[in-house]
Amino acid sequence: MNKKFGFWSIVLLTINGIIGTGIFLSPAGVVKVAGTYTPLVYILAGLFAIILAITFASAAKYISKNGSGYAYSKAAFGNEVGYYVGITRFAAGSIAWGVMATAVVRTTLGIFGGPDAQTQGNITLGFLILMGILLAIVFSGSYITKIASNISTIGKITALLVAVFAGLAIFLKTGQNNFMSINQAVDTAGELIVKPMDASIFVGAILAAFYAYTGFESVASAASEMEEPEKNLPKAIPLAIGIVALIYVSVVSIAMIINPEGILNSTEPVILASAFLNPLIKNIIIYGAVISMFGINIAAAFSTPRIFEAMADEGQLPIFLSKKTKQGVPLFAFLVTASMAIAVPMAFQYNMRGIMIISSVSRFIQFLVVPMAVIMFYYDKNKEPKIETAQKMFFTDVVIPILAFVTSAFLLYKFSWADQFSMVNDNGETVVNTYAICAMIIGYVILPIGVYIPYKMGLYKEKKVVSSSNRSVS
């Protein structure tokens, strides 16, 4: 029951952690901005993601411990940097899990019950049921989690491939190519939906598409549950990103060819399904969307608690958080993570737009620190032990991380801060987004300080856990 993730299971887990709600629920968001440039936008965003993925994969060959960005940052720069990266990533991961769980419940209620079913009570009930199912799956051990993850990944890929091949069949049968008509699509008021393109709009579209690729950075958080992570992760993560990019570009392109206005003017819970008129195809895509969202919740439930476990193993959090069940599940770390994932959406009444900024910005922290960590590993400047037998490559360990750092800095500079800290109220007025401000303060100030002070006071029992593959000191 504790059989570890092999190479292809790691590939599927990575795909599962990336493909979630975006490609099913909101392809119109990028299409409205980029128009006919949408496929190119997804290709460029995928290239950005691959650069970052190779960087994380390079870090994984030097450090095979749990924690992903936390483990890499701590090994390269020491306790303080690692601590901050770890605790903010944990907060972001927990809240992101809550956001994804809320998305599953809302979409499911919208599909089977309509808009009237999305009441606070129904959402809360559905939310708790979903979290209970996820807890049961993960507590069954790595083997059951792996099976559930693999099945959900195959299910979502199948649904997307059905969309691609069905759309291709429709195009070949009708001979109609509506791809260019996207620029003439109008809304209910008769206004053009896609505005004229300029450089800033194009960059904004790439940024929007880039977020559809995030999730790969959390895969290595559970490295101890994988077979030979130092060998398999560097190969599995880039391969998974490439597969996802191919699927994204194919799905968006074929939908724009057969029915772009159906996507742009859709009012259905699963927007991608609006490109098709055939009920069977629509249902396959709709159920695939539900499977996809459920699968990404499994990935979050599996990976996120391992961050706290890794920090507890290193003596930076209370030691009880590293305690595992017979199935290898970090019991208390999981319960703390699940509690935050449940409590935060409920506290904010499931209005998640304001606090999603934590999930977004925390990725940039990792995307800036981890590339520099890889360079430190390459030049043997790390503060803590790394795998000495790791094969060094200047291109993947220096050149690519530099590109990753520059790309991340550019994305952070272009991040829409104004949009995140403002929102439109029920009266149509733009007001300060207090949800986002509270989320930033809690996630980046209160939580890190609150758990760091006891650590500096020596109240946490240190438990240095180093795998046999990591014992060689540089």
Coordinates of C-alpha atoms in Angstrom, one line a residue:
M1 CA 0.0 0.0 0.0
N2 CA 3.1 2.3 0.3
K3 CA 4.5 1.7 -3.1
K4 CA 6.2 4.8 -4.3
F5 CA 5.6 6.9 -7.4
G6 CA 7.6 5.7 -10.4
F7 CA 8.7 7.8 -13.3
W8 CA 5.4 7.8 -15.3
S9 CA 3.3 8.2 -12.1
I10 CA 5.5 11.3 -11.4
V11 CA 4.7 12.6 -14.9
L12 CA 1.0 12.0 -14.4
L13 CA 1.2 13.6 -10.9
T14 CA 2.8 16.7 -12.4
I15 CA 0.2 16.9 -15.2
N16 CA -2.5 16.4 -12.6
G17 CA -1.1 19.3 -10.5
I18 CA -1.0 21.7 -13.5
I19 CA -4.2 21.0 -15.4
G20 CA -7.0 22.1 -13.2
T21 CA -9.9 24.5 -13.7
G22 CA -8.4 27.0 -16.1
I23 CA -8.5 25.3 -19.4
F24 CA -12.1 24.1 -18.8
L25 CA -13.6 27.1 -17.1
S26 CA -11.9 30.2 -18.4
P27 CA -10.3 29.8 -21.8
A28 CA -12.4 32.9 -22.9
G29 CA -10.3 35.0 -20.5
V30 CA -7.1 34.7 -22.7
V31 CA -9.1 34.6 -26.0
K32 CA -10.8 37.9 -25.2
V33 CA -7.4 39.6 -24.7
A34 CA -5.2 37.9 -27.3
G35 CA -7.7 37.1 -30.1
T36 CA -6.1 35.2 -33.0
Y37 CA -2.8 35.4 -31.1
T38 CA -4.1 33.0 -28.4
P39 CA -2.2 29.8 -29.6
L40 CA 1.0 31.8 -29.8
V41 CA 0.4 33.2 -26.3
Y42 CA 0.0 29.7 -24.9
I43 CA 3.1 28.5 -26.6
L44 CA 5.2 31.4 -25.2
A45 CA 3.7 30.9 -21.7
G46 CA 4.6 27.2 -22.0
L47 CA 8.2 28.1 -22.9
F48 CA 8.4 30.3 -19.8
A49 CA 7.0 27.4 -17.7
I50 CA 9.5 25.0 -19.2
I51 CA 12.4 27.2 -18.3
L52 CA 11.2 27.3 -14.7
A53 CA 10.5 23.6 -14.7
I54 CA 14.0 22.7 -15.9
T55 CA 15.3 24.9 -13.1
F56 CA 13.3 23.1 -10.4
A57 CA 14.2 19.8 -12.0
S58 CA 17.9 20.8 -11.8
A59 CA 17.5 21.6 -8.1
A60 CA 15.8 18.2 -7.6
K61 CA 18.9 16.3 -8.7
Y62 CA 21.0 18.1 -6.0
I63 CA 18.4 17.9 -3.2
S64 CA 16.0 14.9 -3.0
K65 CA 14.4 15.8 0.3
N66 CA 10.7 16.8 0.8
G67 CA 9.8 20.4 0.6
S68 CA 10.6 21.4 -3.0
G69 CA 11.3 25.2 -3.0
Y70 CA 11.7 25.2 0.8
A71 CA 14.3 22.4 0.7
Y72 CA 16.3 23.9 -2.1
S73 CA 16.3 27.4 -0.6
K74 CA 17.3 26.2 2.8
A75 CA 20.2 24.0 1.4
A76 CA 21.5 26.9 -0.7
F77 CA 21.0 29.9 1.6
G78 CA 20.5 28.6 5.1
N79 CA 17.7 28.6 7.7
E80 CA 16.2 32.0 7.4
V81 CA 15.7 32.1 3.6
G82 CA 14.4 28.6 3.6
Y83 CA 12.1 29.2 6.5
Y84 CA 10.4 32.2 4.8
V85 CA 10.0 30.4 1.5
G86 CA 8.6 27.4 3.2
I87 CA 6.1 29.1 5.5
T88 CA 4.7 31.4 2.8
R89 CA 4.6 28.5 0.3
F90 CA 2.6 26.5 2.9
A91 CA 0.1 29.3 3.4
A92 CA -0.3 29.8 -0.3
G93 CA -0.6 26.1 -1.0
S94 CA -3.2 25.6 1.8
I95 CA -5.3 28.5 0.6
A96 CA -4.9 27.5 -3.0
W97 CA -6.2 24.1 -2.1
G98 CA -9.2 25.7 -0.5
V99 CA -9.8 27.8 -3.6
M100 CA -9.7 24.7 -5.8
A101 CA -12.0 22.8 -3.5
T102 CA -14.5 25.6 -3.7
A103 CA -14.2 25.6 -7.5
V104 CA -15.1 21.9 -7.5
V105 CA -18.2 22.4 -5.4
R106 CA -19.4 25.5 -7.2
T107 CA -19.0 23.9 -10.6
T108 CA -20.6 20.7 -9.6
L109 CA -23.6 22.5 -8.1
G110 CA -23.8 24.7 -11.2
I111 CA -23.8 21.7 -13.5
F112 CA -26.3 19.6 -11.6
G113 CA -28.3 22.1 -9.7
G114 CA -28.1 25.3 -11.6
P115 CA -27.2 28.8 -10.2
D116 CA -30.0 28.6 -7.6
A117 CA -28.2 25.6 -6.0
Q118 CA -25.1 27.7 -5.2
T119 CA -26.2 28.8 -1.7
Q120 CA -23.9 29.3 1.2
G121 CA -25.3 26.2 2.9
N122 CA -25.0 24.0 -0.1
I123 CA -21.5 25.1 -0.8
T124 CA -20.4 24.5 2.8
L125 CA -22.0 21.0 2.8
G126 CA -20.4 20.1 -0.5
F127 CA -17.1 21.6 0.6
L128 CA -17.0 19.5 3.7
I129 CA -18.0 16.3 1.9
L130 CA -15.3 16.9 -0.7
M131 CA -12.6 17.4 1.9
G132 CA -13.7 14.3 3.7
I133 CA -13.3 12.3 0.5
L134 CA -9.8 13.8 -0.1
L135 CA -8.8 13.0 3.4
A136 CA -9.9 9.4 3.0
I137 CA -7.9 9.0 -0.2
V138 CA -4.7 10.5 1.1
F139 CA -4.9 8.7 4.4
S140 CA -5.1 5.4 2.5
G141 CA -1.4 5.8 1.7
S142 CA 0.7 6.6 -1.3
Y143 CA -0.5 3.6 -3.4
I144 CA -4.2 4.6 -3.3
T145 CA -3.3 8.2 -3.8
K146 CA -1.2 7.3 -6.8
I147 CA -4.0 5.3 -8.3
A148 CA -6.5 8.1 -7.7
S149 CA -4.1 10.7 -9.1
N150 CA -3.4 8.6 -12.2
I151 CA -7.1 7.9 -12.9
S152 CA -8.1 11.5 -12.6
T153 CA -5.2 12.6 -14.8
I154 CA -6.0 10.1 -17.5
G155 CA -9.7 11.2 -17.2
K156 CA -9.0 14.9 -17.7
I157 CA -6.5 14.2 -20.5
T158 CA -9.1 12.0 -22.2
A159 CA -11.8 14.7 -22.0
L160 CA -9.4 17.2 -23.5
L161 CA -8.3 14.9 -26.3
V162 CA -12.0 14.2 -27.1
A163 CA -12.5 17.9 -27.5
V164 CA -9.5 18.1 -29.8
F165 CA -10.4 15.2 -32.0
A166 CA -14.1 16.0 -32.1
G167 CA -13.4 19.6 -33.1
L168 CA -11.0 18.3 -35.8
A169 CA -13.7 16.0 -37.1
I170 CA -16.2 18.8 -37.2
F171 CA -13.8 21.0 -39.1
L172 CA -13.0 18.3 -41.6
K173 CA -16.7 17.5 -42.1
T174 CA -17.9 21.1 -42.5
G175 CA -14.8 22.7 -43.9
Q176 CA -15.6 25.9 -42.0
N177 CA -12.7 27.7 -40.3
N178 CA -14.0 30.4 -37.9
F179 CA -10.6 31.2 -36.5
M180 CA -10.2 34.7 -37.9
S181 CA -13.8 35.6 -37.1
I182 CA -12.8 36.0 -33.4
N183 CA -11.7 39.6 -34.1
Q184 CA -15.2 40.5 -35.3
A185 CA -17.1 38.9 -32.4
V186 CA -19.4 41.3 -30.5
D187 CA -21.0 41.3 -27.1
T188 CA -24.7 41.8 -26.3
A189 CA -24.2 45.6 -26.6
G190 CA -22.7 45.2 -30.1
E191 CA -19.2 46.1 -28.9
L192 CA -16.1 44.3 -30.2
I193 CA -15.1 41.7 -27.6
V194 CA -11.4 41.5 -28.7
K195 CA -9.7 44.9 -28.6
P196 CA -6.9 45.9 -30.9
M197 CA -3.6 44.3 -29.9
D198 CA -0.5 46.2 -28.7
A199 CA 2.6 45.2 -26.8
S200 CA 1.3 45.7 -23.3
I201 CA -1.9 43.7 -24.1
F202 CA 0.2 40.9 -25.6
V203 CA 2.4 40.7 -22.5
G204 CA -0.6 40.7 -20.3
A205 CA -2.1 37.8 -22.2
I206 CA 1.1 35.8 -21.8
L207 CA 1.0 36.4 -18.1
A208 CA -2.6 35.3 -17.9
A209 CA -1.8 32.1 -19.8
F210 CA 1.3 31.4 -17.7
Y211 CA -0.8 30.9 -14.6
A212 CA -2.4 27.9 -16.3
Y213 CA 1.0 26.2 -16.2
T214 CA 1.8 26.7 -12.5
G215 CA 1.6 23.8 -10.2
F216 CA 4.8 21.9 -11.3
E217 CA 6.7 23.7 -8.5
S218 CA 4.9 21.7 -5.8
V219 CA 5.5 18.2 -7.2
A220 CA 8.9 17.7 -5.5
S221 CA 7.3 18.6 -2.1
A222 CA 6.8 14.9 -1.7
A223 CA 10.1 13.7 -3.1
S224 CA 10.4 11.0 -0.4
E225 CA 7.3 9.3 -1.8
M226 CA 9.0 8.9 -5.2
E227 CA 11.4 6.3 -6.6
E228 CA 14.9 7.9 -7.2
P229 CA 13.6 11.5 -7.2
E230 CA 17.1 12.8 -8.0
K231 CA 16.9 10.9 -11.3
N232 CA 13.2 10.8 -12.1
L233 CA 12.1 14.4 -11.3
P234 CA 14.6 16.2 -13.7
K235 CA 13.2 14.1 -16.5
A236 CA 9.5 13.9 -15.5
I237 CA 8.8 17.6 -14.8
P238 CA 9.9 19.1 -18.2
L239 CA 8.2 16.2 -20.0
A240 CA 4.9 16.9 -18.2
I241 CA 5.1 20.6 -19.0
G242 CA 5.6 19.8 -22.7
I243 CA 2.6 17.5 -22.8
V244 CA 0.4 20.1 -21.0
A245 CA 1.6 22.8 -23.5
L246 CA 0.7 20.6 -26.5
I247 CA -2.8 19.9 -25.0
Y248 CA -3.5 23.6 -24.2
V249 CA -2.5 24.8 -27.6
S250 CA -4.5 22.1 -29.4
V251 CA -7.6 22.6 -27.3
V252 CA -7.7 26.3 -27.6
S253 CA -6.9 26.3 -31.3
I254 CA -9.6 23.8 -32.3
A255 CA -12.2 25.6 -30.1
M256 CA -11.4 28.8 -31.9
I257 CA -11.7 27.2 -35.3
I258 CA -15.1 25.6 -34.8
N259 CA -17.0 28.0 -32.5
P260 CA -15.1 31.0 -31.0
E261 CA -18.3 33.0 -30.3
G262 CA -19.7 30.1 -28.3
I263 CA -16.7 30.4 -25.9
L264 CA -16.7 34.2 -25.7
N265 CA -20.5 34.4 -25.0
S266 CA -20.8 31.3 -22.8
T267 CA -22.9 31.3 -19.6
E268 CA -22.3 27.6 -18.9
P269 CA -20.3 26.5 -15.8
V270 CA -17.8 24.7 -18.1
I271 CA -17.0 27.3 -20.8
L272 CA -15.0 24.9 -23.0
A273 CA -18.1 22.8 -23.5
S274 CA -19.9 25.8 -25.1
A275 CA -17.8 25.3 -28.3
F276 CA -19.7 22.1 -29.1
L277 CA -23.4 21.5 -29.9
N278 CA -23.3 17.7 -29.7
P279 CA -24.7 16.7 -26.3
L280 CA -22.4 13.7 -25.9
I281 CA -19.3 15.7 -26.5
K282 CA -20.5 18.5 -24.2
N283 CA -21.1 16.0 -21.4
I284 CA -17.7 14.3 -21.9
I285 CA -16.0 17.7 -21.5
I286 CA -18.2 18.7 -18.5
Y287 CA -17.6 15.5 -16.6
G288 CA -13.9 15.8 -17.6
A289 CA -13.8 19.2 -16.0
V290 CA -15.2 17.9 -12.7
I291 CA -12.7 15.0 -12.8
S292 CA -9.9 17.5 -13.6
M293 CA -10.8 19.7 -10.6
F294 CA -11.1 16.7 -8.3
G295 CA -7.7 15.5 -9.5
I296 CA -5.9 18.7 -8.8
N297 CA -7.4 18.6 -5.3
I298 CA -5.8 15.2 -4.8
A299 CA -2.4 16.6 -5.9
A300 CA -2.8 19.5 -3.5
A301 CA -3.9 17.3 -0.6
F302 CA -0.9 15.0 -1.3
S303 CA 1.9 17.6 -1.8
T304 CA 1.0 20.6 0.5
P305 CA 1.3 18.9 3.9
R306 CA 4.8 17.7 3.0
I307 CA 6.0 21.3 3.3
F308 CA 5.2 21.4 7.0
E309 CA 6.5 17.8 7.4
A310 CA 9.9 18.8 5.8
M311 CA 10.2 21.9 8.0
A312 CA 9.4 19.9 11.1
D313 CA 12.0 17.3 10.1
E314 CA 14.6 20.1 9.9
G315 CA 13.6 21.4 13.4
Q316 CA 12.0 24.6 12.2
L317 CA 8.5 23.6 13.3
P318 CA 7.1 21.5 16.2
I319 CA 8.3 17.9 15.8
F320 CA 4.9 16.4 16.1
L321 CA 4.1 17.8 12.6
S322 CA 6.5 15.2 11.1
K323 CA 4.8 12.2 12.7
K324 CA 3.5 9.7 10.1
T325 CA 0.9 7.0 10.0
K326 CA 1.6 3.4 9.1
Q327 CA 0.7 4.4 5.5
G328 CA 3.4 7.1 5.5
V329 CA 1.0 10.1 5.7
P330 CA 2.2 13.0 7.9
L331 CA -0.9 13.0 10.1
F332 CA -0.7 16.3 12.0
A333 CA 0.8 18.2 9.1
F334 CA -2.1 17.0 7.0
L335 CA -4.7 18.0 9.6
V336 CA -3.2 21.5 9.9
T337 CA -3.2 22.0 6.2
A338 CA -6.7 20.7 5.7
S339 CA -8.0 22.9 8.5
M340 CA -6.6 26.0 6.9
A341 CA -7.9 24.9 3.5
I342 CA -11.4 24.5 5.0
A343 CA -11.4 27.5 7.4
V344 CA -10.1 30.3 5.0
P345 CA -12.7 29.9 2.3
M346 CA -15.5 29.7 4.9
A347 CA -14.2 32.8 6.7
F348 CA -14.2 34.7 3.5
Q349 CA -17.7 33.4 2.5
Y350 CA -16.1 31.6 -0.5
N351 CA -15.2 34.9 -2.1
M352 CA -11.8 33.8 -3.1
R353 CA -10.8 36.5 -5.6
G354 CA -9.3 38.6 -2.8
I355 CA -7.0 36.0 -1.3
M356 CA -5.8 34.3 -4.4
I357 CA -3.0 36.9 -4.5
I358 CA -1.2 34.8 -1.9
S359 CA -1.1 31.8 -4.2
S360 CA 0.1 34.0 -7.1
V361 CA 2.8 36.0 -5.5
S362 CA 4.2 33.2 -3.4
R363 CA 5.2 31.4 -6.6
F364 CA 7.3 34.4 -7.6
I365 CA 9.2 34.1 -4.3
Q366 CA 10.2 30.6 -5.3
F367 CA 10.8 31.5 -8.9
L368 CA 13.3 34.1 -7.8
V369 CA 15.1 32.1 -5.1
V370 CA 15.3 28.6 -6.6
P371 CA 17.1 29.6 -9.8
M372 CA 19.8 31.3 -7.6
A373 CA 19.9 28.2 -5.4
V374 CA 20.7 25.9 -8.4
I375 CA 23.6 28.2 -9.4
M376 CA 24.9 27.9 -5.8
F377 CA 24.7 24.1 -6.0
Y378 CA 26.6 24.1 -9.3
Y379 CA 29.4 26.2 -7.9
D380 CA 29.4 24.3 -4.5
K381 CA 28.5 27.4 -2.6
N382 CA 25.5 25.8 -0.8
K383 CA 25.1 26.1 3.0
E384 CA 24.0 22.5 3.6
P385 CA 24.7 19.1 2.2
K386 CA 23.7 18.2 -1.3
I387 CA 24.1 15.1 -3.5
E388 CA 27.7 15.0 -4.6
T389 CA 27.1 12.5 -7.3
A390 CA 24.6 14.8 -9.2
Q391 CA 25.7 15.3 -12.7
K392 CA 26.5 19.0 -13.3
M393 CA 25.6 20.7 -16.6
F394 CA 26.4 24.4 -17.1
F395 CA 23.5 24.9 -19.5
T396 CA 20.8 23.5 -17.2
D397 CA 22.4 24.5 -13.9
V398 CA 23.5 28.1 -14.8
V399 CA 22.2 29.4 -18.1
I400 CA 18.6 28.2 -17.7
P401 CA 18.4 29.4 -14.0
I402 CA 19.6 32.8 -15.1
L403 CA 16.8 32.9 -17.8
A404 CA 14.4 31.7 -15.2
F405 CA 15.3 34.5 -12.7
V406 CA 15.1 37.2 -15.4
T407 CA 11.8 35.8 -16.6
S408 CA 10.4 35.7 -13.1
A409 CA 11.5 39.2 -12.3
F410 CA 9.9 40.4 -15.5
L411 CA 6.6 38.6 -14.7
L412 CA 6.7 40.0 -11.2
Y413 CA 7.2 43.5 -12.6
K414 CA 4.3 43.1 -15.0
F415 CA 2.0 41.5 -12.3
S416 CA -1.3 43.4 -12.1
W417 CA -0.9 44.7 -8.6
A418 CA -3.7 47.3 -9.0
D419 CA -6.2 44.7 -10.1
Q420 CA -5.4 42.5 -7.1
F421 CA -5.8 45.3 -4.5
S422 CA -9.0 46.6 -6.0
M423 CA -12.4 45.1 -6.8
V424 CA -15.8 46.1 -8.2
N425 CA -18.6 46.1 -5.6
D426 CA -22.3 45.3 -6.2
N427 CA -22.9 48.9 -7.3
G428 CA -20.3 48.7 -10.0
E429 CA -17.8 50.9 -8.1
T430 CA -14.1 50.2 -7.9
V431 CA -13.2 49.9 -4.2
V432 CA -10.2 48.7 -2.1
N433 CA -10.0 44.9 -2.0
T434 CA -9.7 44.3 1.8
Y435 CA -9.7 40.5 1.2
A436 CA -6.4 40.8 -0.7
I437 CA -4.8 43.1 1.8
C438 CA -5.8 40.9 4.8
A439 CA -4.5 37.8 2.9
M440 CA -1.2 39.5 2.2
I441 CA -0.7 40.6 5.9
I442 CA -1.7 37.2 7.3
G443 CA 0.3 35.1 4.8
Y444 CA 3.5 37.2 4.6
V445 CA 3.7 38.9 8.0
I446 CA 1.6 37.4 10.8
L447 CA 2.0 33.7 10.0
P448 CA 5.8 33.8 9.4
I449 CA 6.5 35.9 12.5
G450 CA 4.1 33.9 14.6
V451 CA 5.8 30.6 14.0
Y452 CA 9.4 32.0 13.6
I453 CA 9.6 33.5 17.1
P454 CA 9.2 30.1 18.9
Y455 CA 11.8 28.6 16.6
K456 CA 14.3 31.3 17.4
M457 CA 13.6 30.9 21.1
G458 CA 14.5 27.2 20.7
L459 CA 11.1 25.9 21.6
Y460 CA 11.0 23.5 18.6
K461 CA 12.9 20.2 19.1
E462 CA 15.4 19.8 16.3
K463 CA 15.2 16.6 14.3
K464 CA 17.7 16.6 11.4
V465 CA 16.6 14.0 8.9
V466 CA 18.9 13.4 6.0
S467 CA 18.4 10.6 3.5
S468 CA 21.3 8.3 2.7
S469 CA 21.5 9.9 -0.7
N470 CA 22.1 13.3 0.8
R471 CA 24.8 12.5 3.3
S472 CA 27.7 13.7 1.2
V473 CA 28.7 17.2 2.2
S474 CA 30.1 19.6 -0.3

